[in-house]
């Protein structure tokens, strides 16, 4: 038990701090190797973990490849310029429209795509219209916050969603039927919270007349035009094929390959560089980190969490939702959301209350906690760490102290409202 704990926290420390620029994939792989050598896990456990994470991991990579292609094609800049024009010179209107665009991108391209790809586009746009540093931080922080808190509506909106839906066998349609409404609650709460915190920093007006024509942002018109039918067909395929057991990664991978072929034919997008920039290290990270987490299960540590979940399961839908969500949120903030999502799934697996709706509610609440809880700390998710690194390179400094001050105050009420919304909605849809 002690060995499993030490390996887990040592691996987590390597992932967060990355000494000498050590890749997160190799950090997790090192932890997994130590767990194997010490007997904390077996090769059979490795095979079991790979079965759990492979579809989610390759789906995530395919989504990022699609996002990178669209970014190179000018798709996101085109969308951001449209939003800036729709703002019609009103700072508050622009703030809300940017967050709505952010939520839409997070839903379709996953939270990492929204935070890591859309953020530089937004920064460039804000600098072009001459916003002051305080206003810049307001827009950028809110964009990063909303990207995570609204990554709930679809299975493919977050890597944690894909893992959870696959582990518990939740279909794409059922997931959407529950979580689209919950995501709208999270969006409303997040926008209101960001507005309340940053309203004094927002500009009253901005020079909308100086905004460039959106059409001028398009670099590869073929990829741009093909993106709409491809994404539409992909979304429809998710809903139609889920009942037939078609892997989500196969569908997403096919869409990515099609757009890659279009880009290669047009020769306006560096396809090789796009593939090279894809987060392949996440494959190694997912396998390695979850092998380390499996060591906690083998040591019996996850049984303590399962005991808490069993108690919550007997307290009704609303309390089960709040309790599970906050446990997962705190665990994600302290131990990173990717390990936390598997820890919670393993702990929930043996919990079978008399009312099946309670267990389903707890599953979704666990996921909400893993998606929103990381906003409590800057190391709650890898996406946030990478996002902060990108901001520093772009000259927008948000220190850990300031991040935690805002996160600790704003995140709990947003999480609570979202979990209450889940409990109430589950009482309707059963």
mmCIF file of N, CA, C and O in Angstrom, residues 93-192:
data_model
loop_
_atom_site.group_PDB
_atom_site.id
_atom_site.type_symbol
_atom_site.label_atom_id
_atom_site.label_comp_id
_atom_site.label_asym_id
_atom_site.label_seq_id
_atom_site.Cartn_x
_atom_site.Cartn_y
_atom_site.Cartn_z
ATOM 1 N N UNK A 93 -20.635 42.775 -24.506
ATOM 2 C CA UNK A 93 -21.205 41.875 -25.511
ATOM 3 C C UNK A 93 -20.116 40.982 -26.104
ATOM 4 O O UNK A 93 -20.321 39.779 -26.304
ATOM 5 N N UNK A 94 -18.967 41.563 -26.367
ATOM 6 C CA UNK A 94 -17.857 40.784 -26.914
ATOM 7 C C UNK A 94 -17.420 39.697 -25.927
ATOM 8 O O UNK A 94 -17.151 38.562 -26.325
ATOM 9 N N UNK A 95 -17.357 40.041 -24.641
ATOM 10 C CA UNK A 95 -16.953 39.092 -23.611
ATOM 11 C C UNK A 95 -17.875 37.870 -23.619
ATOM 12 O O UNK A 95 -17.415 36.719 -23.631
ATOM 13 N N UNK A 96 -19.165 38.100 -23.647
ATOM 14 C CA UNK A 96 -20.129 36.999 -23.619
ATOM 15 C C UNK A 96 -20.053 36.182 -24.909
ATOM 16 O O UNK A 96 -20.072 34.943 -24.877
ATOM 17 N N UNK A 97 -19.923 36.852 -26.051
ATOM 18 C CA UNK A 97 -19.853 36.133 -27.324
ATOM 19 C C UNK A 97 -18.592 35.272 -27.424
ATOM 20 O O UNK A 97 -18.630 34.157 -27.946
ATOM 21 N N UNK A 98 -17.475 35.790 -26.925
ATOM 22 C CA UNK A 98 -16.234 35.003 -26.923
ATOM 23 C C UNK A 98 -16.399 33.744 -26.080
ATOM 24 O O UNK A 98 -15.967 32.644 -26.460
ATOM 25 N N UNK A 99 -17.043 33.872 -24.928
ATOM 26 C CA UNK A 99 -17.246 32.704 -24.063
ATOM 27 C C UNK A 99 -18.216 31.704 -24.698
ATOM 28 O O UNK A 99 -18.055 30.482 -24.526
ATOM 29 N N UNK A 100 -19.213 32.189 -25.421
ATOM 30 C CA UNK A 100 -20.125 31.277 -26.114
ATOM 31 C C UNK A 100 -19.395 30.531 -27.232
ATOM 32 O O UNK A 100 -19.597 29.325 -27.427
ATOM 33 N N UNK A 101 -18.529 31.239 -27.966
ATOM 34 C CA UNK A 101 -17.702 30.573 -28.981
ATOM 35 C C UNK A 101 -16.798 29.545 -28.333
ATOM 36 O O UNK A 101 -16.633 28.420 -28.838
ATOM 37 N N UNK A 102 -16.214 29.896 -27.216
ATOM 38 C CA UNK A 102 -15.337 29.009 -26.460
ATOM 39 C C UNK A 102 -16.074 27.731 -26.076
ATOM 40 O O UNK A 102 -15.554 26.616 -26.235
ATOM 41 N N UNK A 103 -17.303 27.872 -25.572
ATOM 42 C CA UNK A 103 -18.097 26.712 -25.157
ATOM 43 C C UNK A 103 -18.437 25.823 -26.353
ATOM 44 O O UNK A 103 -18.414 24.588 -26.248
ATOM 45 N N UNK A 104 -18.730 26.434 -27.492
ATOM 46 C CA UNK A 104 -19.052 25.661 -28.690
ATOM 47 C C UNK A 104 -17.834 24.884 -29.180
ATOM 48 O O UNK A 104 -17.942 23.697 -29.543
ATOM 49 N N UNK A 105 -16.677 25.535 -29.179
ATOM 50 C CA UNK A 105 -15.445 24.854 -29.598
ATOM 51 C C UNK A 105 -15.113 23.719 -28.634
ATOM 52 O O UNK A 105 -14.702 22.628 -29.051
ATOM 53 N N UNK A 106 -15.294 23.946 -27.324
ATOM 54 C CA UNK A 106 -15.038 22.897 -26.338
ATOM 55 C C UNK A 106 -15.954 21.701 -26.557
ATOM 56 O O UNK A 106 -15.535 20.543 -26.427
ATOM 57 N N UNK A 107 -17.207 21.960 -26.899
ATOM 58 C CA UNK A 107 -18.161 20.873 -27.125
ATOM 59 C C UNK A 107 -17.777 20.030 -28.335
ATOM 60 O O UNK A 107 -17.847 18.798 -28.292
ATOM 61 N N UNK A 108 -17.348 20.690 -29.414
ATOM 62 C CA UNK A 108 -17.088 19.984 -30.664
ATOM 63 C C UNK A 108 -15.659 19.468 -30.806
ATOM 64 O O UNK A 108 -15.431 18.432 -31.432
ATOM 65 N N UNK A 109 -14.694 20.204 -30.231
ATOM 66 C CA UNK A 109 -13.282 19.856 -30.426
ATOM 67 C C UNK A 109 -12.561 19.517 -29.127
ATOM 68 O O UNK A 109 -11.338 19.463 -29.102
ATOM 69 N N UNK A 110 -13.299 19.318 -28.056
ATOM 70 C CA UNK A 110 -12.762 18.977 -26.741
ATOM 71 C C UNK A 110 -12.167 20.211 -26.056
ATOM 72 O O UNK A 110 -11.784 21.182 -26.709
ATOM 73 N N UNK A 111 -12.103 20.150 -24.739
ATOM 74 C CA UNK A 111 -11.647 21.309 -23.962
ATOM 75 C C UNK A 111 -10.206 21.689 -24.289
ATOM 76 O O UNK A 111 -9.841 22.868 -24.275
ATOM 77 N N UNK A 112 -9.378 20.705 -24.603
ATOM 78 C CA UNK A 112 -7.987 21.007 -24.929
ATOM 79 C C UNK A 112 -7.888 21.815 -26.223
ATOM 80 O O UNK A 112 -7.075 22.737 -26.331
ATOM 81 N N UNK A 113 -8.733 21.460 -27.196
ATOM 82 C CA UNK A 113 -8.752 22.222 -28.434
ATOM 83 C C UNK A 113 -9.163 23.661 -28.204
ATOM 84 O O UNK A 113 -8.582 24.591 -28.769
ATOM 85 N N UNK A 114 -10.172 23.855 -27.333
ATOM 86 C CA UNK A 114 -10.637 25.210 -27.042
ATOM 87 C C UNK A 114 -9.579 26.018 -26.293
ATOM 88 O O UNK A 114 -9.300 27.172 -26.640
ATOM 89 N N UNK A 115 -8.994 25.421 -25.265
ATOM 90 C CA UNK A 115 -8.051 26.150 -24.424
ATOM 91 C C UNK A 115 -6.721 26.401 -25.128
ATOM 92 O O UNK A 115 -6.153 27.492 -25.034
ATOM 93 N N UNK A 116 -6.226 25.412 -25.858
ATOM 94 C CA UNK A 116 -4.875 25.503 -26.406
ATOM 95 C C UNK A 116 -4.831 26.092 -27.810
ATOM 96 O O UNK A 116 -3.824 26.690 -28.196
ATOM 97 N N UNK A 117 -5.894 25.931 -28.583
ATOM 98 C CA UNK A 117 -5.883 26.428 -29.964
ATOM 99 C C UNK A 117 -6.638 27.744 -30.080
ATOM 100 O O UNK A 117 -6.176 28.689 -30.728
ATOM 101 N N UNK A 118 -7.801 27.833 -29.421
ATOM 102 C CA UNK A 118 -8.583 29.062 -29.525
ATOM 103 C C UNK A 118 -7.950 30.215 -28.750
ATOM 104 O O UNK A 118 -8.039 31.368 -29.172
ATOM 105 N N UNK A 119 -7.290 29.916 -27.620
ATOM 106 C CA UNK A 119 -6.714 30.973 -26.787
ATOM 107 C C UNK A 119 -5.730 31.867 -27.557
ATOM 108 O O UNK A 119 -5.833 33.098 -27.489
ATOM 109 N N UNK A 120 -4.743 31.305 -28.292
ATOM 110 C CA UNK A 120 -3.849 32.198 -29.066
ATOM 111 C C UNK A 120 -4.590 33.044 -30.096
ATOM 112 O O UNK A 120 -4.196 34.189 -30.359
ATOM 113 N N UNK A 121 -5.650 32.482 -30.681
ATOM 114 C CA UNK A 121 -6.445 33.238 -31.659
ATOM 115 C C UNK A 121 -7.116 34.428 -30.979
ATOM 116 O O UNK A 121 -7.117 35.547 -31.500
ATOM 117 N N UNK A 122 -7.681 34.177 -29.797
ATOM 118 C CA UNK A 122 -8.351 35.242 -29.047
ATOM 119 C C UNK A 122 -7.350 36.316 -28.618
ATOM 120 O O UNK A 122 -7.635 37.521 -28.696
ATOM 121 N N UNK A 123 -6.172 35.895 -28.183
ATOM 122 C CA UNK A 123 -5.145 36.862 -27.778
ATOM 123 C C UNK A 123 -4.770 37.770 -28.953
ATOM 124 O O UNK A 123 -4.674 38.998 -28.810
ATOM 125 N N UNK A 124 -4.563 37.160 -30.125
ATOM 126 C CA UNK A 124 -4.210 37.955 -31.311
ATOM 127 C C UNK A 124 -5.334 38.927 -31.658
ATOM 128 O O UNK A 124 -5.073 40.092 -32.016
ATOM 129 N N UNK A 125 -6.567 38.491 -31.544
ATOM 130 C CA UNK A 125 -7.715 39.350 -31.844
ATOM 131 C C UNK A 125 -7.787 40.519 -30.868
ATOM 132 O O UNK A 125 -7.982 41.680 -31.268
ATOM 133 N N UNK A 126 -7.622 40.221 -29.581
ATOM 134 C CA UNK A 126 -7.715 41.266 -28.561
ATOM 135 C C UNK A 126 -6.602 42.297 -28.712
ATOM 136 O O UNK A 126 -6.815 43.496 -28.499
ATOM 137 N N UNK A 127 -5.419 41.845 -29.087
ATOM 138 C CA UNK A 127 -4.318 42.786 -29.308
ATOM 139 C C UNK A 127 -4.583 43.644 -30.536
ATOM 140 O O UNK A 127 -4.223 44.824 -30.566
ATOM 141 N N UNK A 128 -5.222 43.051 -31.543
ATOM 142 C CA UNK A 128 -5.514 43.806 -32.761
ATOM 143 C C UNK A 128 -6.490 44.948 -32.503
ATOM 144 O O UNK A 128 -6.415 45.988 -33.166
ATOM 145 N N UNK A 129 -7.397 44.762 -31.523
ATOM 146 C CA UNK A 129 -8.360 45.832 -31.229
ATOM 147 C C UNK A 129 -7.892 46.707 -30.065
ATOM 148 O O UNK A 129 -8.626 47.579 -29.603
ATOM 149 N N UNK A 130 -6.666 46.450 -29.580
ATOM 150 C CA UNK A 130 -6.030 47.348 -28.621
ATOM 151 C C UNK A 130 -6.539 47.288 -27.204
ATOM 152 O O UNK A 130 -6.579 48.321 -26.516
ATOM 153 N N UNK A 131 -6.893 46.087 -26.706
ATOM 154 C CA UNK A 131 -7.353 45.983 -25.316
ATOM 155 C C UNK A 131 -6.191 46.147 -24.347
ATOM 156 O O UNK A 131 -5.066 45.741 -24.621
ATOM 157 N N UNK A 132 -6.474 46.718 -23.181
ATOM 158 C CA UNK A 132 -5.476 46.908 -22.138
ATOM 159 C C UNK A 132 -5.153 45.572 -21.465
ATOM 160 O O UNK A 132 -5.942 44.625 -21.546
ATOM 161 N N UNK A 133 -4.001 45.475 -20.766
ATOM 162 C CA UNK A 133 -3.600 44.211 -20.137
ATOM 163 C C UNK A 133 -4.638 43.628 -19.186
ATOM 164 O O UNK A 133 -4.859 42.416 -19.170
ATOM 165 N N UNK A 134 -5.299 44.476 -18.392
ATOM 166 C CA UNK A 134 -6.303 43.966 -17.463
ATOM 167 C C UNK A 134 -7.458 43.309 -18.185
ATOM 168 O O UNK A 134 -7.939 42.237 -17.786
ATOM 169 N N UNK A 135 -7.918 43.922 -19.253
ATOM 170 C CA UNK A 135 -9.000 43.353 -20.060
ATOM 171 C C UNK A 135 -8.532 42.078 -20.754
ATOM 172 O O UNK A 135 -9.291 41.103 -20.876
ATOM 173 N N UNK A 136 -7.289 42.057 -21.194
ATOM 174 C CA UNK A 136 -6.732 40.874 -21.837
ATOM 175 C C UNK A 136 -6.766 39.677 -20.893
ATOM 176 O O UNK A 136 -7.205 38.579 -21.264
ATOM 177 N N UNK A 137 -6.336 39.891 -19.643
ATOM 178 C CA UNK A 137 -6.343 38.813 -18.647
ATOM 179 C C UNK A 137 -7.769 38.343 -18.388
ATOM 180 O O UNK A 137 -8.028 37.134 -18.256
ATOM 181 N N UNK A 138 -8.715 39.270 -18.326
ATOM 182 C CA UNK A 138 -10.113 38.905 -18.078
ATOM 183 C C UNK A 138 -10.625 37.967 -19.160
ATOM 184 O O UNK A 138 -11.209 36.911 -18.875
ATOM 185 N N UNK A 139 -10.416 38.339 -20.417
ATOM 186 C CA UNK A 139 -10.879 37.509 -21.532
ATOM 187 C C UNK A 139 -10.177 36.153 -21.542
ATOM 188 O O UNK A 139 -10.819 35.108 -21.718
ATOM 189 N N UNK A 140 -8.865 36.175 -21.361
ATOM 190 C CA UNK A 140 -8.085 34.947 -21.471
ATOM 191 C C UNK A 140 -8.393 33.985 -20.324
ATOM 192 O O UNK A 140 -8.580 32.781 -20.537
ATOM 193 N N UNK A 141 -8.463 34.502 -19.089
ATOM 194 C CA UNK A 141 -8.761 33.625 -17.964
ATOM 195 C C UNK A 141 -10.156 33.025 -18.122
ATOM 196 O O UNK A 141 -10.352 31.817 -17.899
ATOM 197 N N UNK A 142 -11.117 33.859 -18.479
ATOM 198 C CA UNK A 142 -12.487 33.371 -18.644
ATOM 199 C C UNK A 142 -12.562 32.315 -19.745
ATOM 200 O O UNK A 142 -13.294 31.324 -19.625
ATOM 201 N N UNK A 143 -11.792 32.514 -20.811
ATOM 202 C CA UNK A 143 -11.772 31.532 -21.900
ATOM 203 C C UNK A 143 -11.255 30.189 -21.414
ATOM 204 O O UNK A 143 -11.835 29.137 -21.709
ATOM 205 N N UNK A 144 -10.155 30.195 -20.647
ATOM 206 C CA UNK A 144 -9.614 28.951 -20.104
ATOM 207 C C UNK A 144 -10.569 28.280 -19.134
ATOM 208 O O UNK A 144 -10.701 27.052 -19.116
ATOM 209 N N UNK A 145 -11.247 29.082 -18.328
ATOM 210 C CA UNK A 145 -12.185 28.545 -17.341
ATOM 211 C C UNK A 145 -13.376 27.882 -18.034
ATOM 212 O O UNK A 145 -13.724 26.726 -17.746
ATOM 213 N N UNK A 146 -13.976 28.583 -18.963
ATOM 214 C CA UNK A 146 -15.178 28.076 -19.627
ATOM 215 C C UNK A 146 -14.866 26.865 -20.511
ATOM 216 O O UNK A 146 -15.700 25.964 -20.662
ATOM 217 N N UNK A 147 -13.675 26.810 -21.078
ATOM 218 C CA UNK A 147 -13.302 25.663 -21.910
ATOM 219 C C UNK A 147 -13.418 24.359 -21.136
ATOM 220 O O UNK A 147 -13.833 23.320 -21.686
ATOM 221 N N UNK A 148 -13.057 24.368 -19.859
ATOM 222 C CA UNK A 148 -13.144 23.160 -19.042
ATOM 223 C C UNK A 148 -14.544 22.948 -18.478
ATOM 224 O O UNK A 148 -15.071 21.827 -18.489
ATOM 225 N N UNK A 149 -15.165 24.007 -17.972
ATOM 226 C CA UNK A 149 -16.456 23.829 -17.308
ATOM 227 C C UNK A 149 -17.579 23.482 -18.276
ATOM 228 O O UNK A 149 -18.613 22.953 -17.858
ATOM 229 N N UNK A 150 -17.388 23.773 -19.566
ATOM 230 C CA UNK A 150 -18.423 23.438 -20.547
ATOM 231 C C UNK A 150 -18.015 22.277 -21.448
ATOM 232 O O UNK A 150 -18.573 22.102 -22.544
ATOM 233 N N UNK A 151 -17.080 21.465 -20.998
ATOM 234 C CA UNK A 151 -16.659 20.291 -21.776
ATOM 235 C C UNK A 151 -17.469 19.067 -21.363
ATOM 236 O O UNK A 151 -16.935 17.967 -21.242
ATOM 237 N N UNK A 152 -18.782 19.263 -21.190
ATOM 238 C CA UNK A 152 -19.655 18.214 -20.664
ATOM 239 C C UNK A 152 -20.659 17.641 -21.661
ATOM 240 O O UNK A 152 -21.117 16.510 -21.464
ATOM 241 N N UNK A 153 -21.061 18.339 -22.723
ATOM 242 C CA UNK A 153 -22.274 17.927 -23.425
ATOM 243 C C UNK A 153 -22.186 16.631 -24.211
ATOM 244 O O UNK A 153 -23.167 15.894 -24.314
ATOM 245 N N UNK A 154 -21.018 16.331 -24.785
ATOM 246 C CA UNK A 154 -20.865 15.162 -25.641
ATOM 247 C C UNK A 154 -19.761 14.256 -25.103
ATOM 248 O O UNK A 154 -18.862 14.715 -24.386
ATOM 249 N N UNK A 155 -19.830 13.003 -25.457
ATOM 250 C CA UNK A 155 -18.783 12.065 -25.030
ATOM 251 C C UNK A 155 -17.413 12.560 -25.471
ATOM 252 O O UNK A 155 -16.426 12.460 -24.732
ATOM 253 N N UNK A 156 -17.343 13.141 -26.667
ATOM 254 C CA UNK A 156 -16.061 13.561 -27.236
ATOM 255 C C UNK A 156 -15.611 14.948 -26.801
ATOM 256 O O UNK A 156 -14.593 15.443 -27.293
ATOM 257 N N UNK A 157 -16.339 15.580 -25.887
ATOM 258 C CA UNK A 157 -15.978 16.935 -25.464
ATOM 259 C C UNK A 157 -14.820 16.968 -24.483
ATOM 260 O O UNK A 157 -14.306 18.043 -24.181
ATOM 261 N N UNK A 158 -14.409 15.828 -23.974
ATOM 262 C CA UNK A 158 -13.312 15.781 -23.013
ATOM 263 C C UNK A 158 -12.774 14.360 -22.969
ATOM 264 O O UNK A 158 -13.559 13.395 -23.068
ATOM 265 N N UNK A 159 -11.480 14.216 -22.808
ATOM 266 C CA UNK A 159 -10.881 12.889 -22.683
ATOM 267 C C UNK A 159 -11.485 12.137 -21.502
ATOM 268 O O UNK A 159 -11.709 10.922 -21.567
ATOM 269 N N UNK A 160 -11.781 12.843 -20.413
ATOM 270 C CA UNK A 160 -12.398 12.200 -19.246
ATOM 271 C C UNK A 160 -13.784 11.663 -19.589
ATOM 272 O O UNK A 160 -14.192 10.606 -19.081
ATOM 273 N N UNK A 161 -14.528 12.365 -20.446
ATOM 274 C CA UNK A 161 -15.845 11.894 -20.864
ATOM 275 C C UNK A 161 -15.745 10.571 -21.618
ATOM 276 O O UNK A 161 -16.533 9.643 -21.396
ATOM 277 N N UNK A 162 -14.773 10.505 -22.534
ATOM 278 C CA UNK A 162 -14.612 9.309 -23.361
ATOM 279 C C UNK A 162 -14.272 8.101 -22.489
ATOM 280 O O UNK A 162 -14.824 7.007 -22.662
ATOM 281 N N UNK A 163 -13.365 8.311 -21.531
ATOM 282 C CA UNK A 163 -12.968 7.217 -20.640
ATOM 283 C C UNK A 163 -14.150 6.755 -19.798
ATOM 284 O O UNK A 163 -14.427 5.546 -19.678
ATOM 285 N N UNK A 164 -14.889 7.700 -19.226
ATOM 286 C CA UNK A 164 -16.012 7.354 -18.350
ATOM 287 C C UNK A 164 -17.126 6.668 -19.122
ATOM 288 O O UNK A 164 -17.670 5.641 -18.676
ATOM 289 N N UNK A 165 -17.496 7.225 -20.284
ATOM 290 C CA UNK A 165 -18.570 6.633 -21.081
ATOM 291 C C UNK A 165 -18.188 5.223 -21.534
ATOM 292 O O UNK A 165 -19.029 4.299 -21.503
ATOM 293 N N UNK A 166 -16.942 5.038 -21.929
ATOM 294 C CA UNK A 166 -16.496 3.715 -22.345
ATOM 295 C C UNK A 166 -16.475 2.732 -21.197
ATOM 296 O O UNK A 166 -16.884 1.573 -21.348
ATOM 297 N N UNK A 167 -16.013 3.167 -20.030
ATOM 298 C CA UNK A 167 -15.896 2.269 -18.875
ATOM 299 C C UNK A 167 -17.265 1.797 -18.400
ATOM 300 O O UNK A 167 -17.445 0.629 -18.048
ATOM 301 N N UNK A 168 -18.247 2.701 -18.379
ATOM 302 C CA UNK A 168 -19.577 2.358 -17.868
ATOM 303 C C UNK A 168 -20.575 2.017 -18.975
ATOM 304 O O UNK A 168 -21.754 1.777 -18.700
ATOM 305 N N UNK A 169 -20.123 1.989 -20.220
ATOM 306 C CA UNK A 169 -20.993 1.598 -21.315
ATOM 307 C C UNK A 169 -22.134 2.564 -21.583
ATOM 308 O O UNK A 169 -23.243 2.142 -21.925
ATOM 309 N N UNK A 170 -21.878 3.862 -21.456
ATOM 310 C CA UNK A 170 -22.908 4.876 -21.700
ATOM 311 C C UNK A 170 -22.906 5.233 -23.184
ATOM 312 O O UNK A 170 -21.888 5.636 -23.728
ATOM 313 N N UNK A 171 -24.041 5.093 -23.837
ATOM 314 C CA UNK A 171 -24.154 5.404 -25.252
ATOM 315 C C UNK A 171 -24.047 6.894 -25.521
ATOM 316 O O UNK A 171 -24.334 7.725 -24.651
ATOM 317 N N UNK A 172 -23.674 7.240 -26.763
ATOM 318 C CA UNK A 172 -23.493 8.643 -27.125
ATOM 319 C C UNK A 172 -24.792 9.426 -26.974
ATOM 320 O O UNK A 172 -24.800 10.553 -26.463
ATOM 321 N N UNK A 173 -25.909 8.827 -27.387
ATOM 322 C CA UNK A 173 -27.196 9.499 -27.293
ATOM 323 C C UNK A 173 -27.644 9.715 -25.863
ATOM 324 O O UNK A 173 -28.124 10.810 -25.510
ATOM 325 N N UNK A 174 -27.518 8.695 -25.028
ATOM 326 C CA UNK A 174 -27.910 8.827 -23.619
ATOM 327 C C UNK A 174 -27.057 9.866 -22.926
ATOM 328 O O UNK A 174 -27.562 10.694 -22.145
ATOM 329 N N UNK A 175 -25.766 9.835 -23.185
ATOM 330 C CA UNK A 175 -24.862 10.809 -22.577
ATOM 331 C C UNK A 175 -25.297 12.228 -22.937
ATOM 332 O O UNK A 175 -25.401 13.104 -22.069
ATOM 333 N N UNK A 176 -25.575 12.454 -24.217
ATOM 334 C CA UNK A 176 -25.974 13.780 -24.670
ATOM 335 C C UNK A 176 -27.312 14.198 -24.077
ATOM 336 O O UNK A 176 -27.505 15.365 -23.708
ATOM 337 N N UNK A 177 -28.252 13.249 -23.976
ATOM 338 C CA UNK A 177 -29.584 13.555 -23.439
ATOM 339 C C UNK A 177 -29.510 14.081 -22.015
ATOM 340 O O UNK A 177 -30.290 14.945 -21.608
ATOM 341 N N UNK A 178 -28.563 13.559 -21.258
ATOM 342 C CA UNK A 178 -28.390 14.012 -19.872
ATOM 343 C C UNK A 178 -27.517 15.261 -19.808
ATOM 344 O O UNK A 178 -27.869 16.274 -19.195
ATOM 345 N N UNK A 179 -26.381 15.221 -20.490
ATOM 346 C CA UNK A 179 -25.340 16.214 -20.220
ATOM 347 C C UNK A 179 -25.450 17.505 -21.025
ATOM 348 O O UNK A 179 -24.845 18.502 -20.646
ATOM 349 N N UNK A 180 -26.207 17.530 -22.121
ATOM 350 C CA UNK A 180 -26.364 18.795 -22.846
ATOM 351 C C UNK A 180 -27.075 19.814 -21.960
ATOM 352 O O UNK A 180 -26.671 20.980 -21.867
ATOM 353 N N UNK A 181 -28.121 19.381 -21.286
ATOM 354 C CA UNK A 181 -28.848 20.286 -20.383
ATOM 355 C C UNK A 181 -27.951 20.703 -19.225
ATOM 356 O O UNK A 181 -27.898 21.884 -18.846
ATOM 357 N N UNK A 182 -27.223 19.755 -18.656
ATOM 358 C CA UNK A 182 -26.322 20.060 -17.543
ATOM 359 C C UNK A 182 -25.228 21.024 -18.003
ATOM 360 O O UNK A 182 -24.832 21.936 -17.265
ATOM 361 N N UNK A 183 -24.749 20.843 -19.234
ATOM 362 C CA UNK A 183 -23.722 21.733 -19.766
ATOM 363 C C UNK A 183 -24.236 23.163 -19.908
ATOM 364 O O UNK A 183 -23.497 24.123 -19.664
ATOM 365 N N UNK A 184 -25.495 23.310 -20.290
ATOM 366 C CA UNK A 184 -26.079 24.652 -20.390
ATOM 367 C C UNK A 184 -26.139 25.320 -19.018
ATOM 368 O O UNK A 184 -25.921 26.530 -18.892
ATOM 369 N N UNK A 185 -26.420 24.517 -17.987
ATOM 370 C CA UNK A 185 -26.404 25.047 -16.615
ATOM 371 C C UNK A 185 -24.990 25.485 -16.246
ATOM 372 O O UNK A 185 -24.779 26.582 -15.697
ATOM 373 N N UNK A 186 -24.000 24.636 -16.562
ATOM 374 C CA UNK A 186 -22.598 24.977 -16.274
ATOM 375 C C UNK A 186 -22.164 26.219 -17.045
ATOM 376 O O UNK A 186 -21.434 27.067 -16.510
ATOM 377 N N UNK A 187 -22.606 26.348 -18.287
ATOM 378 C CA UNK A 187 -22.265 27.508 -19.094
ATOM 379 C C UNK A 187 -22.835 28.790 -18.485
ATOM 380 O O UNK A 187 -22.124 29.794 -18.341
ATOM 381 N N UNK A 188 -24.119 28.744 -18.117
ATOM 382 C CA UNK A 188 -24.746 29.930 -17.518
ATOM 383 C C UNK A 188 -24.050 30.326 -16.219
ATOM 384 O O UNK A 188 -23.763 31.503 -15.982
ATOM 385 N N UNK A 189 -23.760 29.329 -15.376
ATOM 386 C CA UNK A 189 -23.101 29.610 -14.097
ATOM 387 C C UNK A 189 -21.688 30.140 -14.314
ATOM 388 O O UNK A 189 -21.237 31.058 -13.614
ATOM 389 N N UNK A 190 -20.981 29.587 -15.292
ATOM 390 C CA UNK A 190 -19.600 30.007 -15.563
ATOM 391 C C UNK A 190 -19.532 31.426 -16.113
ATOM 392 O O UNK A 190 -18.704 32.240 -15.684
ATOM 393 N N UNK A 191 -20.399 31.736 -17.082
ATOM 394 C CA UNK A 191 -20.416 33.080 -17.660
ATOM 395 C C UNK A 191 -20.783 34.107 -16.590
ATOM 396 O O UNK A 191 -20.163 35.180 -16.495
ATOM 397 N N UNK A 192 -21.777 33.777 -15.757
ATOM 398 C CA UNK A 192 -22.176 34.689 -14.686
ATOM 399 C C UNK A 192 -21.031 34.899 -13.693
ATOM 400 O O UNK A 192 -20.751 36.032 -13.270
#
